[in-house]
PDB file of C-alpha atoms in Angstrom:
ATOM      1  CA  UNK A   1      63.274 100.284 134.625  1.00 48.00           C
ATOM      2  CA  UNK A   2      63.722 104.215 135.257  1.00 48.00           C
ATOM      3  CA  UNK A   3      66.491 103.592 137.760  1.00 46.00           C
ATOM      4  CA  UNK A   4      68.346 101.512 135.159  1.00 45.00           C
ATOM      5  CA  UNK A   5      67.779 103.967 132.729  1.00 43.00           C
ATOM      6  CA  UNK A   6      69.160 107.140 134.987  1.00 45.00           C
ATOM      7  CA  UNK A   7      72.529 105.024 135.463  1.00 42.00           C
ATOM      8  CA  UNK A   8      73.539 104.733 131.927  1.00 42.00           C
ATOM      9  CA  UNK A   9      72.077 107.997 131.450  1.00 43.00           C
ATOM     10  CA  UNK A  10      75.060 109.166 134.271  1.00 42.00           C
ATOM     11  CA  UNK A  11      77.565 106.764 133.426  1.00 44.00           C
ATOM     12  CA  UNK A  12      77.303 107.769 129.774  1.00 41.00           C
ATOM     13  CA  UNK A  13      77.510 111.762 131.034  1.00 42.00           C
ATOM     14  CA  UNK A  14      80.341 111.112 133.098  1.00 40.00           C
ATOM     15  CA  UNK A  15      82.019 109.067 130.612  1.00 41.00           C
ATOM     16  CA  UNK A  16      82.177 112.638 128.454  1.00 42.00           C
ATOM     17  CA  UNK A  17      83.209 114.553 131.174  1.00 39.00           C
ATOM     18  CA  UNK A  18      86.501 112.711 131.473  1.00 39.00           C
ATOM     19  CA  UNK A  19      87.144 111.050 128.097  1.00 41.00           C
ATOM     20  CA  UNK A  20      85.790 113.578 125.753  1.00 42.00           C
ATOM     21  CA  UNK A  21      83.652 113.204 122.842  1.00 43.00           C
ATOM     22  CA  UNK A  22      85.138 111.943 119.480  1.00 48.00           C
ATOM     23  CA  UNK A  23      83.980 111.761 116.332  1.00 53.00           C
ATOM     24  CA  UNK A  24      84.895 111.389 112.302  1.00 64.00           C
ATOM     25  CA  UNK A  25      84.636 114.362 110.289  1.00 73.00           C
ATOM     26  CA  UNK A  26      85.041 113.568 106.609  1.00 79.00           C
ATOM     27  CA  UNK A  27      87.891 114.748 104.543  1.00 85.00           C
ATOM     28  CA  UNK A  28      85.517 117.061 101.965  1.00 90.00           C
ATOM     29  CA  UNK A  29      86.851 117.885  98.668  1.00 94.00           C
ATOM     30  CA  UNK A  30      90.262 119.486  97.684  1.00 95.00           C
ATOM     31  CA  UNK A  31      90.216 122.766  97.828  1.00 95.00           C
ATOM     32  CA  UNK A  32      94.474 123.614  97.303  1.00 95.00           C
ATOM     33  CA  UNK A  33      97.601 122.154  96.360  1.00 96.00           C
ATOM     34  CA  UNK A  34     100.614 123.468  97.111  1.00 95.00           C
ATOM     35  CA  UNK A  35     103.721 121.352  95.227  1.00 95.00           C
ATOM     36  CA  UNK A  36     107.224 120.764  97.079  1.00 89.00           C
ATOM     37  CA  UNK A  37     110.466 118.673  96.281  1.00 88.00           C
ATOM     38  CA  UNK A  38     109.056 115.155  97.108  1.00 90.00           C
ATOM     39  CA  UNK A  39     105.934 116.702  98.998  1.00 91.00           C
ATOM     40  CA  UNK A  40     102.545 117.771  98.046  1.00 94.00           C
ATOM     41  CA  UNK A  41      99.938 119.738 101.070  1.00 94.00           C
ATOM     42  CA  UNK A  42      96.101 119.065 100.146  1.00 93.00           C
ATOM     43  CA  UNK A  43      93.839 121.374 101.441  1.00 93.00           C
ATOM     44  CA  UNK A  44      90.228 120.110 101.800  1.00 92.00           C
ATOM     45  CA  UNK A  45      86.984 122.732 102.169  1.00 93.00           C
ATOM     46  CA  UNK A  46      86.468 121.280 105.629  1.00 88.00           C
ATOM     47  CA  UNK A  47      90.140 122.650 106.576  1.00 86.00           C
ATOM     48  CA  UNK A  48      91.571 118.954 106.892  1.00 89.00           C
ATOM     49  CA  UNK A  49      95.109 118.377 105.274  1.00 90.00           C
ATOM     50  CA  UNK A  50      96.357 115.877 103.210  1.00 89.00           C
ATOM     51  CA  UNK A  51     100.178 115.270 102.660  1.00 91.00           C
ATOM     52  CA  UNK A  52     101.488 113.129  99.910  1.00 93.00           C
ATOM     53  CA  UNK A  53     105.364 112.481 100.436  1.00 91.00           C
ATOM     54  CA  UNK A  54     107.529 110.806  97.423  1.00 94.00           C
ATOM     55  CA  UNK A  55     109.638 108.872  98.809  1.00 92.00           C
ATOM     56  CA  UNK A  56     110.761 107.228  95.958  1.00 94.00           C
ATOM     57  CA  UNK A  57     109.316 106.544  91.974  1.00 97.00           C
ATOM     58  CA  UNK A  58     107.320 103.545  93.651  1.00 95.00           C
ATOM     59  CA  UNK A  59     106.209 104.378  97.304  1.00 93.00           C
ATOM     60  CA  UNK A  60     104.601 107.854  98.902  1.00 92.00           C
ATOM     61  CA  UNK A  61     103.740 108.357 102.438  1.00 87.00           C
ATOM     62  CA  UNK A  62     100.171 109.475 102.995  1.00 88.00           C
ATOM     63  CA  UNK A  63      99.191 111.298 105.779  1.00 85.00           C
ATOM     64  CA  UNK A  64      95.778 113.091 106.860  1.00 81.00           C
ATOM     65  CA  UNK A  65      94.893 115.727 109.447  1.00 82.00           C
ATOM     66  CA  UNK A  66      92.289 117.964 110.738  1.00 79.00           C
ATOM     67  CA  UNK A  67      94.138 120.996 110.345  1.00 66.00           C
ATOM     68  CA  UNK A  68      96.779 119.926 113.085  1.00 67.00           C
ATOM     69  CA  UNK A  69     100.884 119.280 112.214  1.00 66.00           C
ATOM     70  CA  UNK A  70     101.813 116.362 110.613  1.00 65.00           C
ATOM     71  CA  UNK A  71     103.889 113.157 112.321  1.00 61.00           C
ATOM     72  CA  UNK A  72     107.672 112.996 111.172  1.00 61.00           C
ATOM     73  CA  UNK A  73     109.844 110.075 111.354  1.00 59.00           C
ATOM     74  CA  UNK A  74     110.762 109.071 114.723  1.00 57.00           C
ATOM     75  CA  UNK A  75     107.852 110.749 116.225  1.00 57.00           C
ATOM     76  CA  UNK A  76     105.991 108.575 118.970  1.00 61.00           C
ATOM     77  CA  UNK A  77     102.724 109.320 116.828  1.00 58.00           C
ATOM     78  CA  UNK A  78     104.457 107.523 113.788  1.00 56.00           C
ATOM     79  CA  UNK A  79     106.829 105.072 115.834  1.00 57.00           C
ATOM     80  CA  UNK A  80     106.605 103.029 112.439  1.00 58.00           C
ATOM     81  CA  UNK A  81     108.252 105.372 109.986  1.00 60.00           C
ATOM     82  CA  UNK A  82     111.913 105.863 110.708  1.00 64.00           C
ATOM     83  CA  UNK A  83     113.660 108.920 109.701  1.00 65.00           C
ATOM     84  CA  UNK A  84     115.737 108.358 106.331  1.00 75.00           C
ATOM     85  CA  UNK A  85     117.200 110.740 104.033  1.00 81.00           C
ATOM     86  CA  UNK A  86     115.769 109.828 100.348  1.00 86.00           C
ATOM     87  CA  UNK A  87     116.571 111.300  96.655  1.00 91.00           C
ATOM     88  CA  UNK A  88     114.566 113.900  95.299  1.00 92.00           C
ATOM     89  CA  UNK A  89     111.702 112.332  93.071  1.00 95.00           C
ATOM     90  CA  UNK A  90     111.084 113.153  89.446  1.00 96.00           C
ATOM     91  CA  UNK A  91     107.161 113.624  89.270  1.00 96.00           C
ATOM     92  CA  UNK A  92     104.236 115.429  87.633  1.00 97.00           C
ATOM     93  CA  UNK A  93     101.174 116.909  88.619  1.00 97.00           C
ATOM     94  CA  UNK A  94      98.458 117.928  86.175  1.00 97.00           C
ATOM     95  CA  UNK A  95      94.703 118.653  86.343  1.00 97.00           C
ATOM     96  CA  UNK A  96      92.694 115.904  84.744  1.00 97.00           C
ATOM     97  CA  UNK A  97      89.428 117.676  85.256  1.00 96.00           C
ATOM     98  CA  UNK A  98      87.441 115.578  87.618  1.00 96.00           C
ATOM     99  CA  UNK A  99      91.052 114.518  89.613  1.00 97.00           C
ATOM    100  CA  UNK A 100      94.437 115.709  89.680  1.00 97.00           C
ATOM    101  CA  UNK A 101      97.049 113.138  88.378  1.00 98.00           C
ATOM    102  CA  UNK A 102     100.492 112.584  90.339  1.00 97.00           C
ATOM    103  CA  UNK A 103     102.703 110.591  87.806  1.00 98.00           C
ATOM    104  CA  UNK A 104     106.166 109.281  88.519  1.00 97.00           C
ATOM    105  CA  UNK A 105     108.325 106.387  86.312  1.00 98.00           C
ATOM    106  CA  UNK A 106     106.901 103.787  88.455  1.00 97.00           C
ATOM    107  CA  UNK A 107     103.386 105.028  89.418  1.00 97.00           C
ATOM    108  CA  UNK A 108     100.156 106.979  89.148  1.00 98.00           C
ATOM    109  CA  UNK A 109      97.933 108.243  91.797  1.00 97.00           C
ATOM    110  CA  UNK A 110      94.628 110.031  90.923  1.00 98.00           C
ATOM    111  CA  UNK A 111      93.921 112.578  93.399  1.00 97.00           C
ATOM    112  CA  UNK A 112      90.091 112.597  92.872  1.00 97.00           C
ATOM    113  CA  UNK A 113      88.221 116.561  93.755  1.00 97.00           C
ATOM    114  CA  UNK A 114      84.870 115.664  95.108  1.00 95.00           C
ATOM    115  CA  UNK A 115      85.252 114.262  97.592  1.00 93.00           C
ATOM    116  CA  UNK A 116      88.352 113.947  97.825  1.00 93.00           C
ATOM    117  CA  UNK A 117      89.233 110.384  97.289  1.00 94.00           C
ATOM    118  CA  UNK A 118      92.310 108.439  95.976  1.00 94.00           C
ATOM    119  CA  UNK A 119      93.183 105.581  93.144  1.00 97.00           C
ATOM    120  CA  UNK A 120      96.596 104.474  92.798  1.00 97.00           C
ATOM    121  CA  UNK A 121      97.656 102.869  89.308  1.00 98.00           C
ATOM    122  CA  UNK A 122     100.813 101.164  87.700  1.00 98.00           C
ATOM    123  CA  UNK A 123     102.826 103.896  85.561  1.00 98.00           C
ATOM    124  CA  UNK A 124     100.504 103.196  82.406  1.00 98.00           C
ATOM    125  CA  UNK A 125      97.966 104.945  84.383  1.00 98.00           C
ATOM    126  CA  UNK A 126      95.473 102.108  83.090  1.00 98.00           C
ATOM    127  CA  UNK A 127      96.263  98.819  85.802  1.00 98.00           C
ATOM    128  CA  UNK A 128      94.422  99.519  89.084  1.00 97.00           C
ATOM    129  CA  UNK A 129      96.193  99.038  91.925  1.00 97.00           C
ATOM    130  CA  UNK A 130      94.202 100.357  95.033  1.00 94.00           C
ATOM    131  CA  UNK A 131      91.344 102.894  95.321  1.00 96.00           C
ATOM    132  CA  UNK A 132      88.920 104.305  98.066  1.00 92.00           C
ATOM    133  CA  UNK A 133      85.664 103.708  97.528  1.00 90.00           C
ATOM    134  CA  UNK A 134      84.760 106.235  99.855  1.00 86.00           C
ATOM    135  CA  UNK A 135      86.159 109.296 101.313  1.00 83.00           C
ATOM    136  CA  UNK A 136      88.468 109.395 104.303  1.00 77.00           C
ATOM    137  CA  UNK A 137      87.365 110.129 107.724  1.00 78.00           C
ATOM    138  CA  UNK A 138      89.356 112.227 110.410  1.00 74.00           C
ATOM    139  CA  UNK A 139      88.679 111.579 113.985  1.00 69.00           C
ATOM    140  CA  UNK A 140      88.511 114.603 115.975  1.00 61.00           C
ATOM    141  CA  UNK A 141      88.531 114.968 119.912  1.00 56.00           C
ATOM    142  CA  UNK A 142      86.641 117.398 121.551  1.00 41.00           C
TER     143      UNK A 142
END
């Protein structure tokens, strides 16, 4: 029983030394906003990022990081998203209290403060769509 015991106590310990430790750290609560053409940067108390991309009235790219850049079209991190030139996007962004409210013609997405959580409605801002029921989580390598 010991013996067995020492070898996954080494084969875990050697497992670190090459592959690292990872973990999830979560998102925390927003903290900054800073408002582009079609973009919006989320800062979280926990120095994570969250960027919020209009790419047109109906559909946003979402992205979330630990502090580190962001993937761009074409990049082998986001082989998925393919680099496209779109229109600048008519929107509004306005402090609800408890969330911050991006509004286009065609949608709205509550950006919710603590945590920082989000809830995406039709452009009546009444008919639920999609929301998180609980906070994002940001795996980290160390």
């Amino acid at each position: 029983m010991g013996v067995r015991f020492q070898h996954t106590v080494l084969a875990l310990a050697v497992s670190q030394l090459f592959f690292g430790s990872v973990y999830a750290a979560a998102i925390g609560n927003l903290q900054q906003v800073k408002l582009q053409q079609n973009q919006l940067l989320l800062q979280t108390d926990n120095q994570m990022q969250l960027q919020i991309e209009l790419l047109k009235p109906d559909v946003f790219r979402l992205q979330a990081t630990d502090g580190q850049s962001f993937s761009g079209a074409g990049d082998k991190a986001a082989s998925i998203v393919l680099p496209q030139t779109y229109a600048p996007v008519q929107y509004q962004w306005t402090d609800q209290g408890d969330h911050q409210l991006l509004t286009t013609s065609a949608m709205a997405l509550r950006v919710y403060k603590k945590p920082l959580t989000i809830a995406l409605y039709k452009a009546d801002n009444k008919t639920l769509l999609f929301k998180e029921l609980q906070p994002v989580e940001i795996s980290k390598e160390n």
